[in-house]
Amino acid sequence: MREGTETLVRRELYSAPAYWIRSVDLSFDLDPIKTLVISRMQVEPNSAFAGHHEALRLDGEDITVTRVQVNGQSISFRLENGQLVLENLPSEPFQLEIRNTCSPEKNTRLNGLYTSGGGFFTQCEAQGFRRITFFLDRPDVMATFKVTLRANKQSYPVLLSNGNKVESGDLDHGRHYAVWVDPHPKPCYLFALVAANLVCREQRVVSRTGKDHLLQVYVRSGDLDKTEHAMQSLVAALIWDEARFGLSLDLERFMIVAVSDFNMGAMENKGLNIFNTKFVLANPATATDVDFGNVEAVVGHEYFHNWTGNRVTCRDWFQLSLKEGLTVYRDQEFTQDMAGSPSARAVKRIEDVRQLRQIQFAEDAGPMAHPVRPDSYQAIDNFYTSTVYEKGAEVVRMMATLVGRAGFARGMTLYFERFDGQAVTCDDFAQAISDANPDSALAPRLEAFKRWYAQSGTPRVQASGEYDADNRRYTLTLSQSCPATPGQSEKQPFVIPVALGLLDREGRALPMQFVGGPLASPTERLLVLEEASQSFTFINLDSAPVPSLLRGFSAPVILQAQASQDDLLTLLRHDSDAFNRWEAGQQLGLERLLAAVQADQNGEEPTLDAAFIDAMQALLRDESLDAAFRELLLTLPSESYVAERLVERGVAVDPQTIHRVRDAFRAQLAQALHADWAAVWDKHAQTGGYSPDAISSGRRALANLALANLVLDAARSGDTVWPGRAYQRCKDATNMTDRLGALSALVQAHAELAEPALARFHAQFRDEALVIDKWFTLQATAPESNGRVFARVKALAQHPDFSVKNPNRARSLLMALAQNPAAFHRADAAGYVFWAEKVIEIDAINRQLAARLARGLDRWRTLAEPQRGAAQEALQRVAAKPDLSADVREIVSRALAA
Ligand code: TRP
Ligand code: ZN
């Protein structure tokens, strides 16, 4: 069947469907080789099209139609570009019945109906439903679903679909059936079914409305002991959404099902969330603190979609951020609220921003740059991006900042009053938030604010301050610009909320008063930068203040503030805003990394100065700071972050130099602070019984960083005690965070004991797929040294446990390599040759996965030679394949486009 996907789909060309499908009665005879699907639909011509007799064009892909009936009579049909075209249809509502077959076992794309671990699972977002049956596969067509599942009882004892189970029983030939009814109209991308041999943990809860709900987490029988945290997270999410937004569960039954073959994190199908096992299964023995955090965040994310995505959904896929940006914002807030203390909240914010800057900023600077609400796409699956998700969440966060916390809650309420049960646009959302807050800072500038949805690229904000001692005034000038991005050469100014504080030289917060402003002089203010350039003057200041700009990262911009070393040190020591304290430290580290990379060209050895080391030492010793916060402060900016900053300065990126310099700095910090690392280890190594809370996980994170430094320093000094201790900890640890931390310390330092420790770890966890994924990743992300990491990756690709068919496993090795700059970007091009091979190999099996891996060379143009030319060649080699999927073709052709 032809796919017709290489054409560009354009947002401007949206038009309503010619027909509505109001209800669907689906029946499945499940068989791995050939599944029979019967779909009975109530179809209604769209009255807006009355008069013309439009053909009904139903989407379909890799399925075989056997019969079509209208009101009980067989009719003729034709297939055109994969669509089923029906003509001469009644002008009144009618019943349409379609019979078709599909082959779940052959469906290696994991999109549509597929098999995994001997069960049946579905994934329909964004356009997988058309791989199950012919339908109007677009989110603005919403129908109620009744689903009948028939399957062999012994192999598939559990039969699930959306909504409530209304009937079940036995059939002949060892088969059984179940009937599910979902009363909520939904777009077909939210349809799901599961037929498998699973067990479940369940719990009943009563919501605020007094209604009783059944919560279930379904997993394979050996995994029941890893479901407690997911269930607790689900209950917490339920309570949180009621408390924070007044949103209750609208279902009698809410199910989570774990599947080990899955392209993404999880999917919010109505009442039947399907999850990658990675984001459900967690117990202390097999999951790290990071995993526990991810489970909580993803369980929350999918649960929150029930309102932001399902009750109110997207009119078309260009509006994806309507549900994703908003839901990421909600899950970030959930995690922060769960973390509790202000310091733990800041730690979460820092982690989110670090992620945003590393991935989304790079995306915005590269060939795949697109607005939060894209204008066109070839393959929609390529637009489940960091821009749509994480930058989209920042856009929502800025709105919340501009209208205030209570105002945002009011806006959400109005949004649901207006749009519950509808498929709407990003404009509708922004309008609701604004209309609920007519006196806010958002309402008068809503149109300009919405440029955040339309303009791609990361805005730059320049800040410069001037102190006028005679008049005791300080004038801060902020100006903005945004570089050109593909398809957008000129940008209009953004509306940028800039949270600001002023400190004196001793680090005390200063009251901030405007000329002629109200007497109130808070120590933090929200400035709104909306022109190309604006000045803000503060009065009654006795000396030149140190500005603390963009507190809490109040907007997703690159701040160019030219702060002095002294200013940064003041902020690092004293800022009351934890985010900016951390940021000042990163800035100090970054400047040194950048300078050392430049100096490397003159053959200068990278050397950290005493001022920096002393500052780091003071922080490490500061017991008033949470361990988690100290761990973040003591971690240097990543190699890819340094690379992007070099690009901004017009320098071609040599990943090998960046790596060498950063490694040298790490080694120097390990050596200079040896005694402090040892003291920190002594104090934090024993964490007692496992609990994933913020305080305990922070202690483990700092202990692991200390151990990594001590083992690293041992590699220099020849000491054998610390590697021995790390090895011992690998053996004796009582939780995965400690065990993996110790193993990682050995592997990262290329210690001799790394090999026996890896072997032992593998033997111990050979039956735990998610742990073996970690084992692969750990080796692929080790600091490159003389090509041994890359050689190891190539060898691991031949390991009996490796397979590109399982996305988690493929990512654990291949995505991990692409994220290890020095191992990947080799002067001899071997990394790229390997990458091209794998992209092509995987594309034949799973195009979504291949397209993700293909993004690994997005930033090839920023590289210095010889990498640049070699990367281009590798991209061209992939692009030259004639039978490439539309997904991978879109990525590589954009990367190669001038
Ligand atoms: N809507 C899902 C989420 O963010 C994302 C998702 C899950 C997805 N599976 C997918 C997107 C497959 C595209 C393809 O919660
Ligand atoms: Zn989502």
XYZ file of C-alpha atoms in Angstrom, residues 8-278:
271
model
C 4.066 18.025 3.469
C 1.033 18.424 5.723
C 0.327 22.083 6.409
C -1.407 23.660 9.367
C -2.991 26.398 7.267
C -4.842 23.832 5.210
C -6.943 22.549 8.086
C -10.557 21.949 7.227
C -13.285 20.182 9.174
C -14.102 16.608 8.130
C -16.867 15.977 5.601
C -18.348 13.339 7.922
C -18.500 12.702 11.631
C -18.287 9.285 13.196
C -20.478 9.388 16.304
C -20.113 5.854 17.600
C -18.106 2.744 16.801
C -18.795 -0.864 17.632
C -15.528 -2.736 17.160
C -15.074 -6.454 17.281
C -11.740 -8.256 17.267
C -10.959 -11.899 16.669
C -7.415 -11.755 17.899
C -4.845 -13.917 16.209
C -1.155 -13.066 15.890
C -1.007 -13.970 12.194
C -4.361 -12.698 11.037
C -6.712 -10.714 13.207
C -10.228 -10.031 11.953
C -11.655 -6.600 12.739
C -15.290 -5.678 12.238
C -16.120 -2.018 12.675
C -19.718 -0.751 12.743
C -19.881 3.009 12.717
C -22.668 5.558 12.993
C -21.680 8.101 10.385
C -23.170 11.530 9.931
C -22.522 13.907 7.063
C -21.078 17.187 8.376
C -23.914 19.675 7.956
C -21.372 22.344 7.030
C -20.864 20.443 3.790
C -24.617 19.957 3.107
C -25.518 20.047 -0.531
C -22.364 18.620 -2.023
C -22.076 14.894 -1.930
C -18.595 14.493 -0.592
C -16.816 11.176 -0.847
C -15.921 9.593 2.501
C -12.195 8.959 2.611
C -11.129 6.651 5.407
C -7.494 6.265 6.418
C -5.937 2.812 6.354
C -2.395 1.414 6.368
C -1.070 -2.146 6.105
C -4.569 -3.630 6.461
C -6.768 -5.601 4.091
C -10.411 -4.740 3.569
C -12.739 -7.642 2.824
C -16.250 -6.116 2.903
C -17.967 -2.738 3.159
C -21.665 -2.310 3.919
C -23.845 0.759 4.215
C -27.068 0.291 6.156
C -26.664 -3.464 5.753
C -26.041 -3.456 1.980
C -22.660 -4.282 0.450
C -21.284 -1.425 -1.606
C -18.382 -0.998 -3.955
C -15.301 0.876 -2.827
C -11.914 1.853 -4.111
C -8.505 2.369 -2.562
C -6.655 5.554 -3.319
C -3.302 6.404 -1.730
C -4.103 3.879 0.977
C -7.420 5.530 1.745
C -10.698 3.702 1.373
C -12.932 5.891 -0.765
C -16.710 5.542 -0.554
C -19.009 7.501 -2.840
C -22.718 8.073 -3.349
C -23.410 7.834 0.349
C -26.764 8.690 1.959
C -27.241 12.320 2.948
C -28.795 11.211 6.237
C -26.885 9.516 9.082
C -26.096 5.901 8.200
C -24.468 2.772 9.501
C -21.172 1.790 7.934
C -19.704 -1.646 8.498
C -16.191 -2.546 7.450
C -14.464 -5.875 7.759
C -10.711 -6.019 7.516
C -7.728 -8.028 8.634
C -4.311 -7.135 9.980
C -1.236 -9.038 11.091
C -0.116 -8.060 14.611
C 2.910 -10.334 14.573
C 4.338 -8.711 11.460
C 3.874 -5.274 12.956
C 7.446 -4.549 14.048
C 6.821 -0.797 13.967
C 4.997 -1.063 17.321
C 2.385 1.268 15.914
C -1.186 -0.009 15.617
C -1.952 -3.525 16.905
C 1.187 -5.540 17.649
C 2.440 -8.435 19.707
C 4.982 -8.217 22.510
C 6.041 -10.966 24.884
C 3.213 -13.192 23.658
C 0.450 -10.603 24.191
C -1.469 -8.098 22.053
C -1.042 -4.374 22.599
C -1.962 -1.223 20.706
C -0.389 2.173 20.176
C -2.590 4.570 18.226
C -1.177 8.050 18.753
C -0.709 9.758 16.501
C -1.865 7.757 13.464
C -1.789 4.115 14.490
C -5.538 3.485 14.505
C -5.525 3.395 10.691
C -3.237 0.379 10.976
C -6.050 -1.430 12.828
C -9.102 -0.471 10.788
C -10.284 2.122 8.265
C -11.329 5.307 10.004
C -11.255 9.089 9.992
C -7.929 9.019 11.790
C -7.838 12.633 12.982
C -8.321 13.948 16.512
C -11.315 16.192 15.767
C -13.489 13.160 14.997
C -14.732 11.900 18.354
C -16.838 8.810 18.882
C -18.071 6.574 21.669
C -16.540 3.119 21.495
C -17.923 -0.319 22.265
C -15.287 -3.034 21.902
C -15.652 -6.814 21.806
C -12.480 -8.852 22.158
C -12.248 -12.562 21.397
C -9.076 -14.566 21.948
C -7.676 -17.848 23.198
C -8.306 -17.946 26.925
C -5.184 -19.747 27.993
C -2.732 -17.568 26.085
C -4.622 -14.313 26.658
C -6.503 -14.565 29.948
C -6.723 -10.791 30.341
C -8.807 -8.837 27.789
C -8.852 -5.063 28.234
C -10.075 -1.994 26.411
C -11.161 1.541 27.307
C -13.994 2.236 29.727
C -15.961 -0.360 31.639
C -16.215 -4.091 31.177
C -19.913 -4.836 30.636
C -19.802 -8.490 29.711
C -17.433 -11.445 29.483
C -17.558 -15.207 29.140
C -16.328 -18.346 27.464
C -16.584 -19.310 23.805
C -15.969 -22.541 21.903
C -12.508 -23.829 20.993
C -10.831 -22.592 24.174
C -11.609 -18.978 23.391
C -13.245 -16.338 25.553
C -14.544 -12.806 25.126
C -15.026 -9.493 26.865
C -17.101 -6.441 25.969
C -15.966 -2.954 26.960
C -17.912 0.281 26.715
C -16.338 3.725 26.975
C -19.054 6.322 27.487
C -16.742 9.298 26.800
C -16.540 10.308 23.131
C -12.898 10.219 22.109
C -10.660 10.537 19.088
C -9.413 7.192 17.826
C -5.811 7.942 18.892
C -7.014 7.283 22.459
C -8.320 3.815 21.626
C -6.478 0.874 23.194
C -6.781 -2.846 23.669
C -4.667 -5.369 25.535
C -4.954 -9.155 25.400
C -2.242 -10.905 27.352
C -1.220 -13.070 30.221
C -0.888 -10.488 32.968
C -1.449 -10.054 36.671
C -2.505 -6.884 38.441
C -2.119 -4.924 41.616
C -5.298 -3.086 42.437
C -6.571 -0.522 44.829
C -9.850 1.260 45.423
C -9.999 4.979 46.070
C -12.760 7.451 46.745
C -12.451 10.795 45.006
C -13.595 14.162 46.321
C -16.841 13.786 44.466
C -17.574 10.753 46.668
C -17.241 8.392 43.721
C -15.513 5.063 44.045
C -12.737 4.138 41.611
C -10.823 0.953 40.876
C -7.151 1.471 40.061
C -5.177 -1.347 38.466
C -1.583 -1.847 37.381
C -1.119 -4.811 35.012
C 2.274 -6.471 34.548
C 3.768 -9.872 33.734
C 3.512 -12.283 36.633
C 7.151 -11.949 37.737
C 6.894 -8.180 38.011
C 4.187 -7.721 40.626
C 6.815 -6.845 43.231
C 7.734 -3.805 41.150
C 4.315 -2.149 41.023
C 3.939 -0.529 44.412
C 5.601 2.742 43.476
C 3.543 3.171 40.295
C 0.349 2.594 42.263
C 1.403 5.058 44.959
C 2.272 7.585 42.287
C -1.113 7.115 40.647
C -2.943 7.676 43.918
C -0.815 10.745 44.586
C -1.553 12.091 41.102
C -5.275 11.653 41.659
C -5.151 13.548 44.931
C -2.932 16.267 43.512
C -5.104 17.028 40.492
C -8.118 17.416 42.752
C -6.287 19.640 45.205
C -4.441 21.848 42.748
C -6.908 22.105 39.866
C -10.177 20.674 41.186
C -10.034 17.918 38.560
C -11.378 14.505 39.566
C -11.231 11.138 37.862
C -14.230 10.653 35.574
C -13.911 6.867 35.266
C -14.960 3.938 37.410
C -11.847 2.089 36.387
C -8.376 3.374 35.629
C -5.850 0.885 34.305
C -2.120 0.997 33.654
C -0.560 -1.790 31.595
C 3.186 -2.317 31.256
C 4.687 -3.556 27.989
C 8.358 -4.116 27.273
C 8.278 -3.229 23.553
C 7.223 0.401 23.281
C 8.405 3.318 21.190
C 7.922 6.078 23.719
C 7.450 6.518 27.451
C 3.754 5.859 27.863
C 0.361 6.554 26.336
C -2.708 8.151 27.873
C -5.417 5.989 26.199
C -8.713 6.753 27.938
C -8.897 4.656 31.110
C -6.266 2.254 29.785
C -2.827 3.833 29.904
C -0.164 1.713 28.237
C 3.329 2.164 29.588
C 6.838 1.276 28.636
C 7.917 -1.075 31.483
C 10.739 1.383 32.182
